[in-house]
Amino acid sequence: MKTTNVNIKMDPEIKKQASLLFKEFGMTMSSAINLFVRTAIEQNDIPFEYDREITNKETLEAFEEGERLLADKNAKRYSSFKEILDSLDD
């Protein structure tokens, strides 16, 4: 089997902990990463549960602002996107 080198950046402590864990399973870091990649390809997905929607602080604040505006009966309302764009020219 042909191979190629892949370089990744990783926190040194995480690398140390992962290497120790994989060693308990009789694996190297390389074999564990290969297993992950092969499984991801086979499943056409990340082979463990994860949150695809990673929301940052700015996005959360924008959602909260939207909720506040929806609850505010005095907030300006628009009936179309064109109306919103036209209001920007004012």
JSON list of C-alpha atoms in Angstrom, two decimals:
[
{"chain": "A", "resi": 1, "resn": "MET", "atom": "CA", "xyz": [0.00, 0.00, 0.00]},
{"chain": "A", "resi": 2, "resn": "LYS", "atom": "CA", "xyz": [1.36, 3.41, -0.96]},
{"chain": "A", "resi": 3, "resn": "THR", "atom": "CA", "xyz": [1.40, 6.05, 1.73]},
{"chain": "A", "resi": 4, "resn": "THR", "atom": "CA", "xyz": [1.78, 9.79, 1.97]},
{"chain": "A", "resi": 5, "resn": "ASN", "atom": "CA", "xyz": [2.71, 12.06, 4.84]},
{"chain": "A", "resi": 6, "resn": "VAL", "atom": "CA", "xyz": [0.11, 14.32, 6.43]},
{"chain": "A", "resi": 7, "resn": "ASN", "atom": "CA", "xyz": [1.18, 17.04, 8.85]},
{"chain": "A", "resi": 8, "resn": "ILE", "atom": "CA", "xyz": [-1.29, 18.30, 11.45]},
{"chain": "A", "resi": 9, "resn": "LYS", "atom": "CA", "xyz": [-1.01, 20.83, 14.24]},
{"chain": "A", "resi": 10, "resn": "MET", "atom": "CA", "xyz": [-2.09, 19.70, 17.68]},
{"chain": "A", "resi": 11, "resn": "ASP", "atom": "CA", "xyz": [-1.74, 20.83, 21.26]},
{"chain": "A", "resi": 12, "resn": "PRO", "atom": "CA", "xyz": [1.28, 18.91, 22.66]},
{"chain": "A", "resi": 13, "resn": "GLU", "atom": "CA", "xyz": [-0.64, 17.78, 25.75]},
{"chain": "A", "resi": 14, "resn": "ILE", "atom": "CA", "xyz": [-3.51, 16.46, 23.61]},
{"chain": "A", "resi": 15, "resn": "LYS", "atom": "CA", "xyz": [-1.01, 14.57, 21.45]},
{"chain": "A", "resi": 16, "resn": "LYS", "atom": "CA", "xyz": [0.56, 13.03, 24.55]},
{"chain": "A", "resi": 17, "resn": "GLN", "atom": "CA", "xyz": [-2.80, 11.97, 26.00]},
{"chain": "A", "resi": 18, "resn": "ALA", "atom": "CA", "xyz": [-4.01, 10.59, 22.66]},
{"chain": "A", "resi": 19, "resn": "SER", "atom": "CA", "xyz": [-0.79, 8.64, 22.12]},
{"chain": "A", "resi": 20, "resn": "LEU", "atom": "CA", "xyz": [-1.12, 7.04, 25.55]},
{"chain": "A", "resi": 21, "resn": "LEU", "atom": "CA", "xyz": [-4.77, 6.17, 24.93]},
{"chain": "A", "resi": 22, "resn": "PHE", "atom": "CA", "xyz": [-4.12, 4.69, 21.49]},
{"chain": "A", "resi": 23, "resn": "LYS", "atom": "CA", "xyz": [-1.19, 2.70, 22.88]},
{"chain": "A", "resi": 24, "resn": "GLU", "atom": "CA", "xyz": [-3.65, 1.00, 25.27]},
{"chain": "A", "resi": 25, "resn": "PHE", "atom": "CA", "xyz": [-5.54, -0.20, 22.17]},
{"chain": "A", "resi": 26, "resn": "GLY", "atom": "CA", "xyz": [-2.32, -1.33, 20.49]},
{"chain": "A", "resi": 27, "resn": "MET", "atom": "CA", "xyz": [-2.43, 1.54, 18.01]},
{"chain": "A", "resi": 28, "resn": "THR", "atom": "CA", "xyz": [-0.14, 4.35, 17.02]},
{"chain": "A", "resi": 29, "resn": "MET", "atom": "CA", "xyz": [-1.30, 7.91, 16.41]},
{"chain": "A", "resi": 30, "resn": "SER", "atom": "CA", "xyz": [-0.96, 7.22, 12.69]},
{"chain": "A", "resi": 31, "resn": "SER", "atom": "CA", "xyz": [-3.07, 4.06, 12.78]},
{"chain": "A", "resi": 32, "resn": "ALA", "atom": "CA", "xyz": [-5.76, 5.79, 14.88]},
{"chain": "A", "resi": 33, "resn": "ILE", "atom": "CA", "xyz": [-5.96, 8.73, 12.48]},
{"chain": "A", "resi": 34, "resn": "ASN", "atom": "CA", "xyz": [-6.09, 6.32, 9.53]},
{"chain": "A", "resi": 35, "resn": "LEU", "atom": "CA", "xyz": [-8.94, 4.44, 11.22]},
{"chain": "A", "resi": 36, "resn": "PHE", "atom": "CA", "xyz": [-10.82, 7.70, 11.74]},
{"chain": "A", "resi": 37, "resn": "VAL", "atom": "CA", "xyz": [-10.37, 8.81, 8.12]},
{"chain": "A", "resi": 38, "resn": "ARG", "atom": "CA", "xyz": [-11.27, 5.41, 6.65]},
{"chain": "A", "resi": 39, "resn": "THR", "atom": "CA", "xyz": [-14.40, 5.19, 8.82]},
{"chain": "A", "resi": 40, "resn": "ALA", "atom": "CA", "xyz": [-15.42, 8.74, 7.88]},
{"chain": "A", "resi": 41, "resn": "ILE", "atom": "CA", "xyz": [-15.10, 7.85, 4.19]},
{"chain": "A", "resi": 42, "resn": "GLU", "atom": "CA", "xyz": [-17.01, 4.58, 4.66]},
{"chain": "A", "resi": 43, "resn": "GLN", "atom": "CA", "xyz": [-19.86, 6.32, 6.52]},
{"chain": "A", "resi": 44, "resn": "ASN", "atom": "CA", "xyz": [-19.66, 9.51, 4.45]},
{"chain": "A", "resi": 45, "resn": "ASP", "atom": "CA", "xyz": [-19.83, 11.38, 7.75]},
{"chain": "A", "resi": 46, "resn": "ILE", "atom": "CA", "xyz": [-17.86, 12.07, 10.91]},
{"chain": "A", "resi": 47, "resn": "PRO", "atom": "CA", "xyz": [-17.92, 8.70, 12.73]},
{"chain": "A", "resi": 48, "resn": "PHE", "atom": "CA", "xyz": [-19.14, 10.05, 16.06]},
{"chain": "A", "resi": 49, "resn": "GLU", "atom": "CA", "xyz": [-21.85, 12.36, 17.31]},
{"chain": "A", "resi": 50, "resn": "TYR", "atom": "CA", "xyz": [-21.11, 16.05, 17.07]},
{"chain": "A", "resi": 51, "resn": "ASP", "atom": "CA", "xyz": [-22.94, 19.34, 16.74]},
{"chain": "A", "resi": 52, "resn": "ARG", "atom": "CA", "xyz": [-22.78, 20.48, 13.12]},
{"chain": "A", "resi": 53, "resn": "GLU", "atom": "CA", "xyz": [-24.04, 23.91, 14.11]},
{"chain": "A", "resi": 54, "resn": "ILE", "atom": "CA", "xyz": [-21.23, 25.50, 16.04]},
{"chain": "A", "resi": 55, "resn": "THR", "atom": "CA", "xyz": [-22.55, 28.87, 17.08]},
{"chain": "A", "resi": 56, "resn": "ASN", "atom": "CA", "xyz": [-20.18, 31.61, 18.14]},
{"chain": "A", "resi": 57, "resn": "LYS", "atom": "CA", "xyz": [-20.89, 34.38, 20.63]},
{"chain": "A", "resi": 58, "resn": "GLU", "atom": "CA", "xyz": [-21.63, 36.98, 17.94]},
{"chain": "A", "resi": 59, "resn": "THR", "atom": "CA", "xyz": [-24.21, 34.72, 16.29]},
{"chain": "A", "resi": 60, "resn": "LEU", "atom": "CA", "xyz": [-25.87, 33.96, 19.63]},
{"chain": "A", "resi": 61, "resn": "GLU", "atom": "CA", "xyz": [-26.09, 37.68, 20.38]},
{"chain": "A", "resi": 62, "resn": "ALA", "atom": "CA", "xyz": [-27.68, 38.28, 16.96]},
{"chain": "A", "resi": 63, "resn": "PHE", "atom": "CA", "xyz": [-30.30, 35.59, 17.67]},
{"chain": "A", "resi": 64, "resn": "GLU", "atom": "CA", "xyz": [-31.03, 37.18, 21.05]},
{"chain": "A", "resi": 65, "resn": "GLU", "atom": "CA", "xyz": [-31.39, 40.61, 19.44]},
{"chain": "A", "resi": 66, "resn": "GLY", "atom": "CA", "xyz": [-33.79, 39.13, 16.89]},
{"chain": "A", "resi": 67, "resn": "GLU", "atom": "CA", "xyz": [-35.89, 37.61, 19.68]},
{"chain": "A", "resi": 68, "resn": "ARG", "atom": "CA", "xyz": [-35.99, 40.97, 21.48]},
{"chain": "A", "resi": 69, "resn": "LEU", "atom": "CA", "xyz": [-37.07, 42.75, 18.29]},
{"chain": "A", "resi": 70, "resn": "LEU", "atom": "CA", "xyz": [-39.80, 40.19, 17.66]},
{"chain": "A", "resi": 71, "resn": "ALA", "atom": "CA", "xyz": [-41.12, 40.70, 21.18]},
{"chain": "A", "resi": 72, "resn": "ASP", "atom": "CA", "xyz": [-40.95, 44.53, 20.91]},
{"chain": "A", "resi": 73, "resn": "LYS", "atom": "CA", "xyz": [-44.37, 45.75, 19.69]},
{"chain": "A", "resi": 74, "resn": "ASN", "atom": "CA", "xyz": [-42.82, 49.17, 18.85]},
{"chain": "A", "resi": 75, "resn": "ALA", "atom": "CA", "xyz": [-40.07, 47.77, 16.61]},
{"chain": "A", "resi": 76, "resn": "LYS", "atom": "CA", "xyz": [-40.23, 48.77, 12.94]},
{"chain": "A", "resi": 77, "resn": "ARG", "atom": "CA", "xyz": [-41.81, 46.08, 10.76]},
{"chain": "A", "resi": 78, "resn": "TYR", "atom": "CA", "xyz": [-41.30, 45.51, 7.05]},
{"chain": "A", "resi": 79, "resn": "SER", "atom": "CA", "xyz": [-43.54, 43.68, 4.61]},
{"chain": "A", "resi": 80, "resn": "SER", "atom": "CA", "xyz": [-40.85, 42.92, 2.03]},
{"chain": "A", "resi": 81, "resn": "PHE", "atom": "CA", "xyz": [-37.11, 42.76, 1.55]},
{"chain": "A", "resi": 82, "resn": "LYS", "atom": "CA", "xyz": [-37.38, 45.64, -0.94]},
{"chain": "A", "resi": 83, "resn": "GLU", "atom": "CA", "xyz": [-38.95, 47.76, 1.79]},
{"chain": "A", "resi": 84, "resn": "ILE", "atom": "CA", "xyz": [-35.97, 47.01, 4.03]},
{"chain": "A", "resi": 85, "resn": "LEU", "atom": "CA", "xyz": [-33.51, 47.98, 1.30]},
{"chain": "A", "resi": 86, "resn": "ASP", "atom": "CA", "xyz": [-35.44, 51.17, 0.55]},
{"chain": "A", "resi": 87, "resn": "SER", "atom": "CA", "xyz": [-35.34, 52.12, 4.23]},
{"chain": "A", "resi": 88, "resn": "LEU", "atom": "CA", "xyz": [-31.53, 51.94, 4.15]},
{"chain": "A", "resi": 89, "resn": "ASP", "atom": "CA", "xyz": [-31.47, 54.77, 1.62]},
{"chain": "A", "resi": 90, "resn": "ASP", "atom": "CA", "xyz": [-33.42, 57.07, 3.97]}
]
